[in-house]
PDB file of C-alpha atoms in Angstrom:
ATOM      1  CA  MET Z 379     176.919 -27.068 105.494  1.00 65.00           C
ATOM      2  CA  GLY Z 380     176.348 -29.491 102.606  1.00 81.00           C
ATOM      3  CA  GLU Z 381     176.193 -26.125 100.243  1.00 84.00           C
ATOM      4  CA  SER Z 382     179.389 -25.089 101.146  1.00 85.00           C
ATOM      5  CA  GLN Z 383     180.739 -28.548 100.800  1.00 88.00           C
ATOM      6  CA  ARG Z 384     179.076 -28.890  97.596  1.00 88.00           C
ATOM      7  CA  LEU Z 385     180.386 -25.522  96.258  1.00 86.00           C
ATOM      8  CA  GLN Z 386     183.584 -26.504  97.606  1.00 89.00           C
ATOM      9  CA  GLN Z 387     184.128 -29.516  95.727  1.00 90.00           C
ATOM     10  CA  ASP Z 388     183.061 -28.120  92.730  1.00 87.00           C
ATOM     11  CA  LEU Z 389     185.606 -25.445  92.987  1.00 88.00           C
ATOM     12  CA  GLN Z 390     187.919 -28.339  93.492  1.00 92.00           C
ATOM     13  CA  LYS Z 391     186.891 -29.413  89.865  1.00 91.00           C
ATOM     14  CA  VAL Z 392     187.363 -26.132  88.492  1.00 91.00           C
ATOM     15  CA  GLU Z 393     190.791 -25.749  89.730  1.00 91.00           C
ATOM     16  CA  GLN Z 394     191.933 -29.259  88.667  1.00 93.00           C
ATOM     17  CA  LEU Z 395     190.337 -28.765  85.122  1.00 91.00           C
ATOM     18  CA  GLU Z 396     192.114 -25.377  84.789  1.00 92.00           C
ATOM     19  CA  SER Z 397     195.410 -27.022  85.641  1.00 93.00           C
ATOM     20  CA  LYS Z 398     194.642 -29.333  83.008  1.00 94.00           C
ATOM     21  CA  ILE Z 399     193.650 -26.868  80.264  1.00 93.00           C
ATOM     22  CA  THR Z 400     196.715 -24.714  80.674  1.00 94.00           C
ATOM     23  CA  SER Z 401     198.982 -27.854  80.641  1.00 94.00           C
ATOM     24  CA  GLU Z 402     197.137 -28.978  77.295  1.00 94.00           C
ATOM     25  CA  MET Z 403     197.904 -25.193  76.291  1.00 94.00           C
ATOM     26  CA  THR Z 404     201.024 -25.606  76.768  1.00 95.00           C
ATOM     27  CA  PHE Z 405     201.642 -28.426  75.532  1.00 95.00           C
ATOM     28  CA  LEU Z 406     199.846 -27.652  71.956  1.00 93.00           C
ATOM     29  CA  LYS Z 407     202.121 -24.215  72.000  1.00 93.00           C
ATOM     30  CA  GLU Z 408     205.521 -26.403  71.684  1.00 94.00           C
ATOM     31  CA  ASN Z 409     203.338 -27.915  69.531  1.00 93.00           C
ATOM     32  CA  ILE Z 410     202.317 -26.058  67.149  1.00 90.00           C
ATOM     33  CA  GLN Z 411     206.103 -23.983  67.228  1.00 91.00           C
ATOM     34  CA  GLN Z 412     207.512 -27.572  66.381  1.00 90.00           C
ATOM     35  CA  MET Z 413     205.545 -27.498  63.226  1.00 88.00           C
ATOM     36  CA  SER Z 414     205.875 -23.903  62.373  1.00 86.00           C
ATOM     37  CA  GLU Z 415     209.743 -25.040  62.818  1.00 84.00           C
ATOM     38  CA  GLY Z 416     209.537 -28.024  60.562  1.00 80.00           C
ATOM     39  CA  LEU Z 417     207.000 -25.869  58.147  1.00 78.00           C
ATOM     40  CA  ASN Z 418     209.490 -23.465  57.708  1.00 75.00           C
ATOM     41  CA  THR Z 419     212.338 -26.228  56.882  1.00 73.00           C
ATOM     42  CA  TYR Z 420     209.993 -28.066  55.021  1.00 74.00           C
ATOM     43  CA  SER Z 421     209.576 -25.291  52.804  1.00 75.00           C
ATOM     44  CA  ASP Z 422     212.477 -24.254  51.149  1.00 75.00           C
ATOM     45  CA  LEU Z 423     212.376 -27.318  49.035  1.00 79.00           C
ATOM     46  CA  ASP Z 424     215.232 -26.061  47.129  1.00 83.00           C
ATOM     47  CA  GLY Z 425     217.566 -26.014  50.254  1.00 81.00           C
ATOM     48  CA  LEU Z 426     216.336 -29.299  51.382  1.00 80.00           C
ATOM     49  CA  ARG Z 427     217.015 -30.771  47.817  1.00 88.00           C
ATOM     50  CA  ALA Z 428     220.556 -28.678  47.608  1.00 89.00           C
ATOM     51  CA  SER Z 429     221.149 -30.583  50.948  1.00 89.00           C
ATOM     52  CA  ALA Z 430     220.246 -33.881  50.205  1.00 91.00           C
ATOM     53  CA  GLU Z 431     222.329 -34.167  46.964  1.00 94.00           C
ATOM     54  CA  GLU Z 432     225.177 -32.409  48.564  1.00 95.00           C
ATOM     55  CA  LYS Z 433     225.039 -35.501  51.010  1.00 96.00           C
ATOM     56  CA  LYS Z 434     224.411 -37.641  48.229  1.00 96.00           C
ATOM     57  CA  LYS Z 435     227.936 -36.826  46.818  1.00 97.00           C
ATOM     58  CA  LYS Z 436     229.668 -36.876  49.823  1.00 97.00           C
ATOM     59  CA  LEU Z 437     228.110 -40.239  50.950  1.00 96.00           C
ATOM     60  CA  GLN Z 438     229.391 -41.510  46.713  1.00 97.00           C
ATOM     61  CA  GLU Z 439     232.970 -40.356  47.565  1.00 96.00           C
ATOM     62  CA  ASP Z 440     233.254 -42.094  51.044  1.00 96.00           C
ATOM     63  CA  LYS Z 441     231.988 -44.773  48.979  1.00 96.00           C
ATOM     64  CA  ILE Z 442     234.858 -44.934  46.504  1.00 97.00           C
ATOM     65  CA  ILE Z 443     237.211 -44.057  49.019  1.00 97.00           C
ATOM     66  CA  LEU Z 444     235.841 -47.229  50.913  1.00 96.00           C
ATOM     67  CA  THR Z 445     236.079 -49.371  47.823  1.00 97.00           C
ATOM     68  CA  LYS Z 446     239.467 -48.640  47.265  1.00 96.00           C
ATOM     69  CA  CYS Z 447     240.868 -49.226  50.669  1.00 96.00           C
ATOM     70  CA  ARG Z 448     238.887 -52.295  50.767  1.00 97.00           C
ATOM     71  CA  ASP Z 449     240.341 -53.297  47.168  1.00 96.00           C
ATOM     72  CA  THR Z 450     243.985 -52.624  48.811  1.00 96.00           C
ATOM     73  CA  PHE Z 451     243.200 -54.860  51.869  1.00 97.00           C
ATOM     74  CA  LYS Z 452     242.121 -57.621  49.929  1.00 97.00           C
ATOM     75  CA  THR Z 453     245.277 -57.533  47.449  1.00 97.00           C
ATOM     76  CA  THR Z 454     247.447 -57.196  50.755  1.00 97.00           C
ATOM     77  CA  MET Z 455     245.924 -59.935  52.716  1.00 97.00           C
ATOM     78  CA  ALA Z 456     245.917 -62.309  49.531  1.00 97.00           C
ATOM     79  CA  GLN Z 457     249.864 -61.131  49.332  1.00 97.00           C
ATOM     80  CA  PHE Z 458     250.264 -62.421  53.617  1.00 97.00           C
ATOM     81  CA  ASN Z 459     248.270 -65.309  52.724  1.00 96.00           C
ATOM     82  CA  SER Z 460     250.373 -66.407  49.676  1.00 96.00           C
ATOM     83  CA  GLU Z 461     253.433 -65.660  51.791  1.00 96.00           C
ATOM     84  CA  ASN Z 462     252.465 -67.648  54.783  1.00 96.00           C
ATOM     85  CA  ASP Z 463     251.244 -70.675  52.840  1.00 95.00           C
ATOM     86  CA  LYS Z 464     254.622 -70.444  51.112  1.00 95.00           C
ATOM     87  CA  LEU Z 465     256.725 -70.600  54.685  1.00 93.00           C
ATOM     88  CA  LYS Z 466     254.549 -72.972  55.779  1.00 91.00           C
ATOM     89  CA  SER Z 467     255.416 -75.132  53.025  1.00 91.00           C
ATOM     90  CA  GLN Z 468     258.970 -74.191  53.406  1.00 90.00           C
ATOM     91  CA  LEU Z 469     259.231 -74.873  57.524  1.00 87.00           C
ATOM     92  CA  GLN Z 470     257.163 -78.168  56.465  1.00 86.00           C
ATOM     93  CA  ASP Z 471     259.992 -79.776  53.663  1.00 88.00           C
ATOM     94  CA  ASN Z 472     262.778 -78.589  56.610  1.00 87.00           C
ATOM     95  CA  GLU Z 473     264.622 -81.299  58.395  1.00 89.00           C
ATOM     96  CA  THR Z 474     265.339 -79.085  61.367  1.00 89.00           C
ATOM     97  CA  HIS Z 475     261.545 -78.509  61.566  1.00 86.00           C
ATOM     98  CA  ALA Z 476     260.209 -82.295  61.576  1.00 87.00           C
ATOM     99  CA  GLN Z 477     263.176 -83.498  63.597  1.00 92.00           C
ATOM    100  CA  LEU Z 478     262.013 -80.421  66.494  1.00 90.00           C
ATOM    101  CA  THR Z 479     258.182 -81.439  65.665  1.00 90.00           C
ATOM    102  CA  ASN Z 480     259.331 -84.985  66.364  1.00 93.00           C
ATOM    103  CA  LEU Z 481     260.896 -84.441  70.094  1.00 94.00           C
ATOM    104  CA  GLU Z 482     258.294 -82.324  71.213  1.00 95.00           C
ATOM    105  CA  ARG Z 483     256.287 -85.142  70.490  1.00 96.00           C
ATOM    106  CA  LYS Z 484     258.122 -86.883  72.512  1.00 96.00           C
ATOM    107  CA  TRP Z 485     258.739 -84.652  75.339  1.00 97.00           C
ATOM    108  CA  GLN Z 486     255.174 -84.447  75.793  1.00 96.00           C
ATOM    109  CA  GLN Z 487     254.825 -87.645  76.096  1.00 97.00           C
ATOM    110  CA  HIS Z 488     257.766 -88.226  78.289  1.00 96.00           C
ATOM    111  CA  GLU Z 489     256.168 -85.203  80.379  1.00 96.00           C
ATOM    112  CA  GLN Z 490     252.681 -87.270  80.581  1.00 96.00           C
ATOM    113  CA  ASN Z 491     254.858 -90.555  81.703  1.00 96.00           C
ATOM    114  CA  ASN Z 492     256.652 -88.335  84.002  1.00 95.00           C
ATOM    115  CA  PHE Z 493     253.508 -87.242  85.829  1.00 96.00           C
ATOM    116  CA  VAL Z 494     251.877 -90.823  85.791  1.00 95.00           C
ATOM    117  CA  MET Z 495     254.523 -92.053  87.476  1.00 95.00           C
ATOM    118  CA  LYS Z 496     254.552 -89.321  90.243  1.00 94.00           C
ATOM    119  CA  GLU Z 497     250.826 -90.147  90.913  1.00 94.00           C
ATOM    120  CA  PHE Z 498     251.785 -93.590  91.075  1.00 92.00           C
ATOM    121  CA  ILE Z 499     254.578 -92.983  93.376  1.00 91.00           C
ATOM    122  CA  ALA Z 500     252.900 -90.634  95.673  1.00 89.00           C
ATOM    123  CA  SER Z 501     249.886 -93.060  95.943  1.00 89.00           C
ATOM    124  CA  LYS Z 502     252.250 -96.351  96.846  1.00 85.00           C
ATOM    125  CA  SER Z 503     254.080 -93.708  99.087  1.00 83.00           C
ATOM    126  CA  GLN Z 504     250.875 -93.377 100.977  1.00 81.00           C
ATOM    127  CA  GLU Z 505     249.786 -96.878 100.690  1.00 79.00           C
ATOM    128  CA  SER Z 506     252.966 -97.746 102.425  1.00 79.00           C
ATOM    129  CA  ASP Z 507     253.346 -94.991 105.115  1.00 77.00           C
ATOM    130  CA  TYR Z 508     254.238 -96.882 108.129  1.00 80.00           C
ATOM    131  CA  LYS Z 509     254.423 -94.236 110.675  1.00 83.00           C
ATOM    132  CA  GLN Z 510     250.807 -93.811 111.736  1.00 83.00           C
ATOM    133  CA  VAL Z 511     250.890 -97.810 112.513  1.00 82.00           C
ATOM    134  CA  MET Z 512     254.138 -97.518 114.341  1.00 87.00           C
ATOM    135  CA  LYS Z 513     252.982 -94.945 116.563  1.00 90.00           C
ATOM    136  CA  THR Z 514     250.085 -96.892 117.094  1.00 91.00           C
ATOM    137  CA  VAL Z 515     251.429 -99.990 117.952  1.00 91.00           C
ATOM    138  CA  THR Z 516     254.229 -98.297 120.110  1.00 94.00           C
ATOM    139  CA  ARG Z 517     251.904 -96.735 122.216  1.00 95.00           C
ATOM    140  CA  GLN Z 518     249.803 -99.921 122.632  1.00 95.00           C
ATOM    141  CA  ILE Z 519     253.148-101.908 123.465  1.00 94.00           C
ATOM    142  CA  ALA Z 520     254.380 -98.835 126.353  1.00 94.00           C
ATOM    143  CA  ASP Z 521     250.466 -99.380 127.873  1.00 95.00           C
ATOM    144  CA  TYR Z 522     250.794-103.329 127.672  1.00 92.00           C
ATOM    145  CA  ASN Z 523     253.994-102.955 129.478  1.00 93.00           C
ATOM    146  CA  LYS Z 524     252.449-100.204 132.206  1.00 94.00           C
ATOM    147  CA  THR Z 525     249.857-102.645 132.630  1.00 94.00           C
ATOM    148  CA  LEU Z 526     253.190-105.810 133.133  1.00 92.00           C
ATOM    149  CA  ILE Z 527     254.367-103.537 135.208  1.00 92.00           C
ATOM    150  CA  ASP Z 528     251.308-102.631 137.262  1.00 91.00           C
ATOM    151  CA  ALA Z 529     250.761-106.378 137.653  1.00 89.00           C
ATOM    152  CA  LEU Z 530     253.598-107.221 138.812  1.00 87.00           C
ATOM    153  CA  GLN Z 531     253.695-104.496 141.384  1.00 89.00           C
ATOM    154  CA  ASN Z 532     250.526-105.740 142.400  1.00 86.00           C
ATOM    155  CA  SER Z 533     251.139-109.396 142.402  1.00 84.00           C
ATOM    156  CA  ARG Z 534     254.704-108.575 145.102  1.00 79.00           C
ATOM    157  CA  ASN Z 535     252.691-106.545 147.319  1.00 68.00           C
TER     158      ASN Z 535
END
């Protein structure tokens, strides 16, 4: 039995080795194919140069177009900024705008004061809320009256 088990183990090792060799061969075949394709691609140096030159021309054309667009946008932005500054200046010089700005500030101040006063009124209203105290006192008076009535009835009996 010892010999049979050893032969079984040897067979398993051989099968594992065969599987590794097969996967390695597949990997190497794929590698060889990729390298062959790469060689075909790179062996055509004239084609590569032409392709690179064509790409370079296209990129240079794109650069020229984008530079023109950038310059146009810069000019347009400068015009808009100038117009904006001019309008701001006119707005600052406008009497109505100045009055509206002052009125808005006063309005904000009044809103803030209004909020503070509402908070103050709410806190004072809560402090002076007598309803709970009134209920407690009324209940105590009713209990006291009942106790007095019971005491009077017991003293008569």
